[in-house]
Amino acid sequence: MEKVKIGVIGLGRLGMVHADHLVNLVSEADVKAVCALDQSQLDYAKKNFGVNTYTDYKEMIDTEDIDAVVIVTPTGFHPEMTTYALNAGKHVFCEKPVGLHLDEGVREMEAAIQAHPELTFQLGFMRRYDASYRHAKELVDNGKIGDIIYIRAYGIDPISGMESFTKFATDNDSGGIFVDMCIHDIDLIRWYTGKEPVQTWSLGNNIAAPQLEAIGEYETGVATLKFANGMVATLIGGRHAAHGNQVEMEIMGSNGWIRIAQEPEKDFVTLFTEAGVVRPSMQSFAERFEQAFINELKDFIHRVQTKQPGSVTMEDGIRALLIAEACKKSAETGELVKIG
Amino acid sequence: MEKVKIGVIGLGRLGMVHADHLVNLVSEADVKAVCALDQSQLDYAKKNFGVNTYTDYKEMIDTEDIDAVVIVTPTGFHPEMTTYALNAGKHVFCEKPVGLHLDEGVREMEAAIQAHPELTFQLGFMRRYDASYRHAKELVDNGKIGDIIYIRAYGIDPISGMESFTKFATDNDSGGIFVDMCIHDIDLIRWYTGKEPVQTWSLGNNIAAPQLEAIGEYETGVATLKFANGMVATLIGGRHAAHGNQVEMEIMGSNGWIRIAQEPEKDFVTLFTEAGVVRPSMQSFAERFEQAFINELKDFIHRVQTKQPGSVTMEDGIRALLIAEACKKSAETGELVKIG
Amino acid sequence: MEKVKIGVIGLGRLGMVHADHLVNLVSEADVKAVCALDQSQLDYAKKNFGVNTYTDYKEMIDTEDIDAVVIVTPTGFHPEMTTYALNAGKHVFCEKPVGLHLDEGVREMEAAIQAHPELTFQLGFMRRYDASYRHAKELVDNGKIGDIIYIRAYGIDPISGMESFTKFATDNDSGGIFVDMCIHDIDLIRWYTGKEPVQTWSLGNNIAAPQLEAIGEYETGVATLKFANGMVATLIGGRHAAHGNQVEMEIMGSNGWIRIAQEPEKDFVTLFTEAGVVRPSMQSFAERFEQAFINELKDFIHRVQTKQPGSVTMEDGIRALLIAEACKKSAETGELVKIG
Amino acid sequence: MEKVKIGVIGLGRLGMVHADHLVNLVSEADVKAVCALDQSQLDYAKKNFGVNTYTDYKEMIDTEDIDAVVIVTPTGFHPEMTTYALNAGKHVFCEKPVGLHLDEGVREMEAAIQAHPELTFQLGFMRRYDASYRHAKELVDNGKIGDIIYIRAYGIDPISGMESFTKFATDNDSGGIFVDMCIHDIDLIRWYTGKEPVQTWSLGNNIAAPQLEAIGEYETGVATLKFANGMVATLIGGRHAAHGNQVEMEIMGSNGWIRIAQEPEKDFVTLFTEAGVVRPSMQSFAERFEQAFINELKDFIHRVQTKQPGSVTMEDGIRALLIAEACKKSAETGELVKIG
């Protein structure tokens, strides 16, 4: 099969990771060009990846002989870039979430995807490609834990990242704890259960980070989701973990439970020290999900080559955003909010 | 110091455990008499403990030369028995909860306690006497984890007990999952934080036990509690655990977290079998909290001897019940419920 | 049944623990007298246990109306005291090991035991009464792990005890790391397998405690034991653990493995801190084996009451000492040593 | 820098893994040709990797325009192939061990390496490239655990591989448990400590696999190694693990301990089932060390490009083999064996 020619839009932290993976670890991908606003990022990419560089994504799409674009820009740009690329006949891999709000731009993006069934569109909920989450999915789908009663999901960043987050969120609209952080778990819950929540009560606080009050962020967000069949889910998003990056999920079934990453073990090392028995923790999502990031791009490329739709759809993105926005609204108003 | 002469009321599962502990492991206690309705229980106690037996608790209180009573009867009897014993000049150790509802009987019990400051009254929230919970309390009080952001508490019984529970709850008012099970964790949360929740949204389901619908019970209950300072707690009560008895608590602080019993390790044995690496689980709360049950009675006896009030008060019992009833009401109505 | 009247000889650390257990937690025991050389220990016992006190064990045995003695003195005294007590018609519970060397005194003790089959003699290998070791024994005996291939046993004290040990071993003959520490595991290996080792190569070092060289002690001892059927065992004794008290055993079977206490969890608390995920460790064998110490005395008392021989025999004590001495000899000579 | 042109010799299980990694995941490698005896392996490689194929390794070396060869053949062929390749001016990556015996062929290989300092030679002790072992190395080198007192190393394959191993070892000389399995840990112990053992007592048994007697193999081997400074190491090699692939190492230091993979966690999933709390295990070394295999080849390629010697040397290979052969001799004779 022919390699898939790629243009990458966005070379921030995750964008550079994706570009590097595509160049070095996804043998069926052929990165031709990248687009970014920061010249040093472009210089780095030119030197290390040997690619053409652009500051205008439209120019890159219009000029380069590429089959697909990988969009890793700030969330607010996802709709217009996706729409433009699809209309230019390019396959699109777009980072999550689909947008900051379920607005017109997102609806246009949805329409563009529907208008181009011949193009592969895939959303970057990479956790679906992580070995542990997939192992759990297999167990759930094979009925190993019976019917799902309750799900608990934590997405809590290390406190060491607080300063850079505060800076980022002062300058940008992060989307807030539910749209920015919990959305991954919202997607996973939909994936595991095949069900949609119908109502939420969500709460937030800044006990660990009073400075976030001023910029309208919650350090910790807690969302309780009710499902039509009585199932319940609790989502905790946060940015205060002293020990590292706690991305944990628990699925309680009527016949057994699954926990994924109840401790964020960095590797196989256990220390026996004055403090007790210590398991060092992972510090970043990039470390935790490196292989998942590679896997999702490999699969996207394979789907482009074999003319299949993406595994994570626009519908997935819209539903997850709808739910996250309901959580946000509940936390803001203090009231129960119906979903959908 | 003189030993404390005791009468035990109630010889069901926990009553017999308490009586046995008092006779054999609490050297400052001198059990003189027991009261129960079941003749075989009385025969057993007479033979093994060498005590006088009664079927009428008032007769025991009026007749025997005892200093204190230990009340381990069904919850509905706690108020009248406590009131009667106090008015007869006896110290009282009473099992939790104080009652099934915050009704007149409970208010009379409260009044009797206030009317007898010379008598020791203690409520049986034994988890406060468990070594692990005390270790956590010390860490929290010493500021080791900073300010508390979020608490999660599980009290989930093994599925193996479902049949006997169903029978019990068919014949009796168990109080429901929040009043019967979660109340322990409600007490602990108050103990750890010194704070009262102000609002709850609670949910229940019978996905794992449809048969409970008919008797008005929830197999699983999920209560989200909001505190005035923004702190949040999630309580999960249930009766479906395949692996054993999961009584777990997590306290997230701004500077570290504590988990108590994230796995209910039965002992120090780890098995390496075809299934993987297996840690056998504890099956019952009696096994889990045996030492706590002994400790609370030792402390009660000591407080009687030294004329101190009980460590767990009627106020603790009333507040916990108030909160549990709010959860119950929320689950029944589907609405947010204000507390207190 | 009548209570068993007891005299306790020796009120050092473990002696006081045993006396306290007998007085407060073993309801069938009636401690009448204690014997010690230290007056403050005797005063403490008189005040707290209400017992008669002696400085001469023979006087206590000759004077007091007691059924049994519990011997908790330095090892060198075990033979003569046991012999004297048996000849005076007393049941004997004696701490391990039976002696420092397999000398005439030990042989006389053995003869006295054989001469008094009507008296209960039990040796203090308390680990056989620990819930986890018993759980493992049950699994082994029921064939759950198949045939035993290899056993690994650690008995490693916390470094915090090094100073007091050095002082003790400067003033006394501790027996050395194999006789003093590893002997517990030697007994357990015999108990689990029903087999005797036939040869050993043992080694010792003082890398962690050079000061022990001067007093002829090894801080760490490593004994490899060969059994006739090819089974192998490795014993590690030591006194250097930074984290706490590591008493661990692993039993590899042809169909599964068992590990007992692969981490010396202090309680159910897990901490999530800057260091990572931390499980605090137990610091002392007294903490680890408290319940086992109680259980062994309860069982001894019951065996006296029901005229049964002790569960751990003089033969067990002699075989364990024989093996430990072979390890010691191998470490001293650097050669392979045949056992038995 | 120019890509390194590679020829791979040997396409068995590990050979195919290496070839695949070189083609797809090591971007600086350019695999030109492969050599194997099995036509189906060659067909697979031709189709999937687009490379030239050979059945005669000398022909490949003489014909192809390659810079380096990667040798993944049965151990007995390592010396002659390495020698031939070096003499033809090729860089060599050779799987461990250097040979089955320290014979003339190995000495010729050593001489060839010394004769070609301009060529990079690297041996395949991949564990040195595993993240956990490297983490431990860093801790050791930074003095975090003080001086090393004792090391324990397990290399125990799952019982599920017994049948295929028996077949293999019937047809081939596996080298035996010490040369085939323990040699990895021998290398690691030398790497961590910088020290050489001076004496061993080694033992073997076939309790779990009596059928191995007939072919002169030990299912389980236990080697005790003594070092000049008193340090001791215990190596356990085996093929009987019910739960999976247990490759574990423990390093006891005077100021802390490190355990690497005390449980062979397959991923982040923990199951709570009727059996208890279960952590599924990894089943193969290929799964456990996949990233290490990739890393070592990346580093080898980088060293070729930058004209550096290999990180794991012929000296490392010879010393490890010497030690493994001493263990083997000790197990065969039942005697202590001096090393070196």
Short mmCIF file of N, CA and C in Angstrom, two decimals, chain A residues 124-142 144-145 148 151-157 181-193 234-236 245-251 257-265 282 284-293 295-296 312, chain B residues 259, chain D residues 266-271 279-280:
data_model
loop_
_atom_site.label_atom_id
_atom_site.label_comp_id
_atom_site.label_asym_id
_atom_site.label_seq_id
_atom_site.Cartn_x
_atom_site.Cartn_y
_atom_site.Cartn_z
N GLY A 124 -9.22 12.53 18.41
CA GLY A 124 -8.09 12.03 19.20
C GLY A 124 -8.38 11.63 20.63
N PHE A 125 -9.40 10.82 20.87
CA PHE A 125 -9.57 10.24 22.21
C PHE A 125 -8.65 9.04 22.32
N MET A 126 -7.38 9.32 22.61
CA MET A 126 -6.35 8.28 22.50
C MET A 126 -6.46 7.20 23.56
N ARG A 127 -7.18 7.49 24.66
CA ARG A 127 -7.24 6.47 25.71
C ARG A 127 -7.87 5.16 25.21
N ARG A 128 -8.73 5.31 24.20
CA ARG A 128 -9.32 4.09 23.62
C ARG A 128 -8.25 3.19 23.01
N TYR A 129 -7.06 3.73 22.79
CA TYR A 129 -5.97 2.95 22.19
C TYR A 129 -4.93 2.50 23.21
N ASP A 130 -5.19 2.77 24.48
CA ASP A 130 -4.27 2.34 25.52
C ASP A 130 -4.51 0.87 25.86
N ALA A 131 -3.43 0.13 26.07
CA ALA A 131 -3.54 -1.32 26.29
C ALA A 131 -4.41 -1.66 27.49
N SER A 132 -4.29 -0.89 28.56
CA SER A 132 -5.06 -1.21 29.76
C SER A 132 -6.55 -0.93 29.57
N TYR A 133 -6.87 0.19 28.97
CA TYR A 133 -8.29 0.48 28.73
C TYR A 133 -8.89 -0.53 27.74
N ARG A 134 -8.07 -0.96 26.79
CA ARG A 134 -8.56 -1.96 25.84
C ARG A 134 -8.77 -3.31 26.51
N HIS A 135 -7.86 -3.65 27.40
CA HIS A 135 -8.00 -4.89 28.17
C HIS A 135 -9.32 -4.85 28.95
N ALA A 136 -9.57 -3.71 29.56
CA ALA A 136 -10.82 -3.54 30.32
C ALA A 136 -12.03 -3.64 29.40
N LYS A 137 -11.92 -3.04 28.24
CA LYS A 137 -13.04 -3.07 27.28
C LYS A 137 -13.39 -4.50 26.91
N GLU A 138 -12.35 -5.27 26.69
CA GLU A 138 -12.54 -6.68 26.32
C GLU A 138 -13.24 -7.43 27.44
N LEU A 139 -12.79 -7.18 28.68
CA LEU A 139 -13.41 -7.84 29.83
C LEU A 139 -14.88 -7.44 29.95
N VAL A 140 -15.16 -6.14 29.78
CA VAL A 140 -16.53 -5.66 29.89
C VAL A 140 -17.39 -6.27 28.78
N ASP A 141 -16.89 -6.21 27.55
CA ASP A 141 -17.68 -6.69 26.41
C ASP A 141 -17.93 -8.19 26.49
N ASN A 142 -16.99 -8.91 27.11
CA ASN A 142 -17.17 -10.36 27.25
C ASN A 142 -17.98 -10.73 28.49
N LYS A 144 -17.39 -10.26 31.61
CA LYS A 144 -16.63 -10.77 32.76
C LYS A 144 -17.02 -10.11 34.07
N ILE A 145 -17.56 -8.91 34.02
CA ILE A 145 -17.93 -8.25 35.28
C ILE A 145 -19.44 -8.04 35.38
N ILE A 148 -22.88 -3.17 34.32
CA ILE A 148 -22.20 -2.05 34.98
C ILE A 148 -23.16 -1.29 35.90
N ILE A 151 -19.45 3.78 37.70
CA ILE A 151 -18.11 4.06 37.19
C ILE A 151 -17.54 5.27 37.91
N ARG A 152 -16.28 5.16 38.26
CA ARG A 152 -15.57 6.28 38.86
C ARG A 152 -14.36 6.59 37.99
N ALA A 153 -14.15 7.86 37.69
CA ALA A 153 -13.02 8.23 36.82
C ALA A 153 -12.29 9.43 37.38
N TYR A 154 -10.99 9.31 37.50
CA TYR A 154 -10.15 10.41 37.97
C TYR A 154 -9.24 10.87 36.84
N GLY A 155 -9.16 12.16 36.67
CA GLY A 155 -8.15 12.70 35.75
C GLY A 155 -7.51 13.87 36.49
N ILE A 156 -6.45 13.58 37.20
CA ILE A 156 -5.90 14.59 38.11
C ILE A 156 -4.42 14.79 37.81
N ASP A 157 -4.13 16.00 37.37
CA ASP A 157 -2.76 16.33 36.98
C ASP A 157 -1.88 16.61 38.20
N MET A 181 -10.49 18.46 30.88
CA MET A 181 -9.93 17.25 31.49
C MET A 181 -10.90 16.07 31.50
N CYS A 182 -12.10 16.30 32.02
CA CYS A 182 -13.02 15.17 32.23
C CYS A 182 -13.53 14.59 30.92
N ILE A 183 -13.38 15.34 29.83
CA ILE A 183 -13.98 14.89 28.58
C ILE A 183 -13.42 13.54 28.13
N HIS A 184 -12.14 13.28 28.46
CA HIS A 184 -11.58 11.95 28.14
C HIS A 184 -12.38 10.84 28.81
N ASP A 185 -12.67 11.05 30.08
CA ASP A 185 -13.39 10.02 30.81
C ASP A 185 -14.85 9.93 30.38
N ILE A 186 -15.41 11.08 30.02
CA ILE A 186 -16.78 11.05 29.48
C ILE A 186 -16.81 10.17 28.25
N ASP A 187 -15.82 10.35 27.39
CA ASP A 187 -15.77 9.50 26.20
C ASP A 187 -15.63 8.03 26.56
N LEU A 188 -14.76 7.73 27.52
CA LEU A 188 -14.55 6.32 27.89
C LEU A 188 -15.82 5.70 28.47
N ILE A 189 -16.54 6.47 29.28
CA ILE A 189 -17.77 5.93 29.88
C ILE A 189 -18.77 5.60 28.78
N ARG A 190 -18.88 6.48 27.81
CA ARG A 190 -19.78 6.19 26.67
C ARG A 190 -19.31 4.94 25.93
N TRP A 191 -17.99 4.81 25.80
CA TRP A 191 -17.41 3.67 25.06
C TRP A 191 -17.66 2.36 25.81
N TYR A 192 -17.43 2.38 27.10
CA TYR A 192 -17.61 1.15 27.87
C TYR A 192 -19.07 0.72 27.99
N THR A 193 -19.95 1.71 28.18
CA THR A 193 -21.34 1.37 28.48
C THR A 193 -22.26 1.40 27.28
N THR A 234 -19.17 8.89 38.59
CA THR A 234 -18.56 10.06 39.23
C THR A 234 -17.27 10.37 38.51
N LEU A 235 -17.14 11.62 38.09
CA LEU A 235 -15.91 12.08 37.42
C LEU A 235 -15.21 13.07 38.31
N ILE A 236 -13.93 12.89 38.51
CA ILE A 236 -13.15 13.90 39.24
C ILE A 236 -12.04 14.39 38.33
N ASN A 245 0.61 11.94 38.15
CA ASN A 245 -0.51 12.04 37.23
C ASN A 245 -1.47 10.88 37.46
N GLN A 246 -2.61 11.16 38.10
CA GLN A 246 -3.54 10.08 38.45
C GLN A 246 -4.68 10.03 37.46
N VAL A 247 -4.57 9.15 36.50
CA VAL A 247 -5.65 8.91 35.56
C VAL A 247 -6.15 7.51 35.85
N GLU A 248 -7.21 7.45 36.60
CA GLU A 248 -7.70 6.16 37.12
C GLU A 248 -9.15 5.97 36.73
N MET A 249 -9.52 4.75 36.49
CA MET A 249 -10.94 4.47 36.25
C MET A 249 -11.32 3.18 36.96
N GLU A 250 -12.52 3.19 37.50
CA GLU A 250 -13.03 1.98 38.15
C GLU A 250 -14.40 1.68 37.57
N ILE A 251 -14.60 0.43 37.20
CA ILE A 251 -15.88 0.01 36.64
C ILE A 251 -16.42 -1.08 37.56
N TRP A 257 -15.26 -6.16 39.58
CA TRP A 257 -14.88 -4.78 39.31
C TRP A 257 -13.56 -4.77 38.55
N ILE A 258 -13.36 -3.70 37.82
CA ILE A 258 -12.08 -3.46 37.17
C ILE A 258 -11.56 -2.10 37.61
N ARG A 259 -10.31 -2.05 38.02
CA ARG A 259 -9.67 -0.76 38.22
C ARG A 259 -8.52 -0.63 37.25
N ILE A 260 -8.44 0.54 36.63
CA ILE A 260 -7.35 0.81 35.70
C ILE A 260 -6.48 1.88 36.34
N ALA A 261 -5.25 1.50 36.62
CA ALA A 261 -4.27 2.44 37.17
C ALA A 261 -4.67 2.99 38.53
N GLN A 262 -4.96 2.09 39.46
CA GLN A 262 -5.29 2.60 40.79
C GLN A 262 -4.06 3.25 41.43
N GLU A 263 -2.89 2.90 40.96
CA GLU A 263 -1.69 3.64 41.32
C GLU A 263 -0.92 3.88 40.02
N PRO A 264 -0.45 5.12 39.81
CA PRO A 264 0.19 5.44 38.53
C PRO A 264 1.65 5.01 38.50
N GLU A 265 1.87 3.69 38.54
CA GLU A 265 3.23 3.17 38.62
C GLU A 265 4.10 3.65 37.46
N MET A 282 4.12 8.06 37.84
CA MET A 282 4.28 8.79 36.58
C MET A 282 3.89 10.23 36.77
N SER A 284 3.38 12.52 33.96
CA SER A 284 2.68 13.21 32.88
C SER A 284 1.83 12.28 32.04
N PHE A 285 0.80 12.85 31.45
CA PHE A 285 -0.06 12.07 30.56
C PHE A 285 0.72 11.63 29.33
N ALA A 286 1.70 12.40 28.94
CA ALA A 286 2.46 12.05 27.74
C ALA A 286 3.23 10.74 27.98
N GLU A 287 3.76 10.62 29.20
CA GLU A 287 4.47 9.40 29.59
C GLU A 287 3.47 8.23 29.67
N ARG A 288 2.32 8.51 30.30
CA ARG A 288 1.33 7.45 30.51
C ARG A 288 0.77 6.94 29.18
N PHE A 289 0.55 7.85 28.25
CA PHE A 289 -0.19 7.46 27.05
C PHE A 289 0.64 7.46 25.78
N GLU A 290 1.95 7.42 25.93
CA GLU A 290 2.79 7.49 24.74
C GLU A 290 2.40 6.43 23.69
N GLN A 291 2.28 5.21 24.13
CA GLN A 291 1.97 4.15 23.17
C GLN A 291 0.58 4.32 22.58
N ALA A 292 -0.35 4.83 23.39
CA ALA A 292 -1.71 5.07 22.88
C ALA A 292 -1.69 6.13 21.78
N PHE A 293 -0.88 7.17 21.97
CA PHE A 293 -0.77 8.21 20.94
C PHE A 293 -0.23 7.63 19.64
N ASN A 295 -0.43 4.43 18.75
CA ASN A 295 -1.42 3.48 18.22
C ASN A 295 -2.56 4.17 17.48
N GLU A 296 -3.02 5.29 18.01
CA GLU A 296 -4.19 5.92 17.36
C GLU A 296 -3.80 6.46 15.98
N VAL A 312 -13.04 6.83 16.14
CA VAL A 312 -13.70 7.76 17.06
C VAL A 312 -14.32 8.85 16.20
N ARG B 259 -5.35 6.83 51.20
CA ARG B 259 -6.37 5.80 50.94
C ARG B 259 -6.31 4.78 52.06
N LYS D 266 0.87 -7.12 34.01
CA LYS D 266 0.67 -7.11 32.56
C LYS D 266 0.43 -5.70 32.05
N ASP D 267 -0.39 -4.97 32.78
CA ASP D 267 -0.72 -3.59 32.42
C ASP D 267 -1.23 -2.91 33.68
N PHE D 268 -2.09 -1.91 33.55
CA PHE D 268 -2.56 -1.18 34.74
C PHE D 268 -3.88 -1.74 35.29
N VAL D 269 -4.33 -2.85 34.74
CA VAL D 269 -5.63 -3.38 35.16
C VAL D 269 -5.50 -4.20 36.46
N THR D 270 -6.39 -3.91 37.40
CA THR D 270 -6.57 -4.74 38.60
C THR D 270 -8.01 -5.23 38.60
N LEU D 271 -8.18 -6.52 38.86
CA LEU D 271 -9.52 -7.10 38.88
C LEU D 271 -9.93 -7.43 40.31
N ARG D 279 -4.09 -9.12 39.96
CA ARG D 279 -3.32 -8.35 38.99
C ARG D 279 -2.86 -9.33 37.91
N PRO D 280 -3.41 -9.24 36.70
CA PRO D 280 -2.97 -10.15 35.64
C PRO D 280 -1.47 -10.01 35.35
#
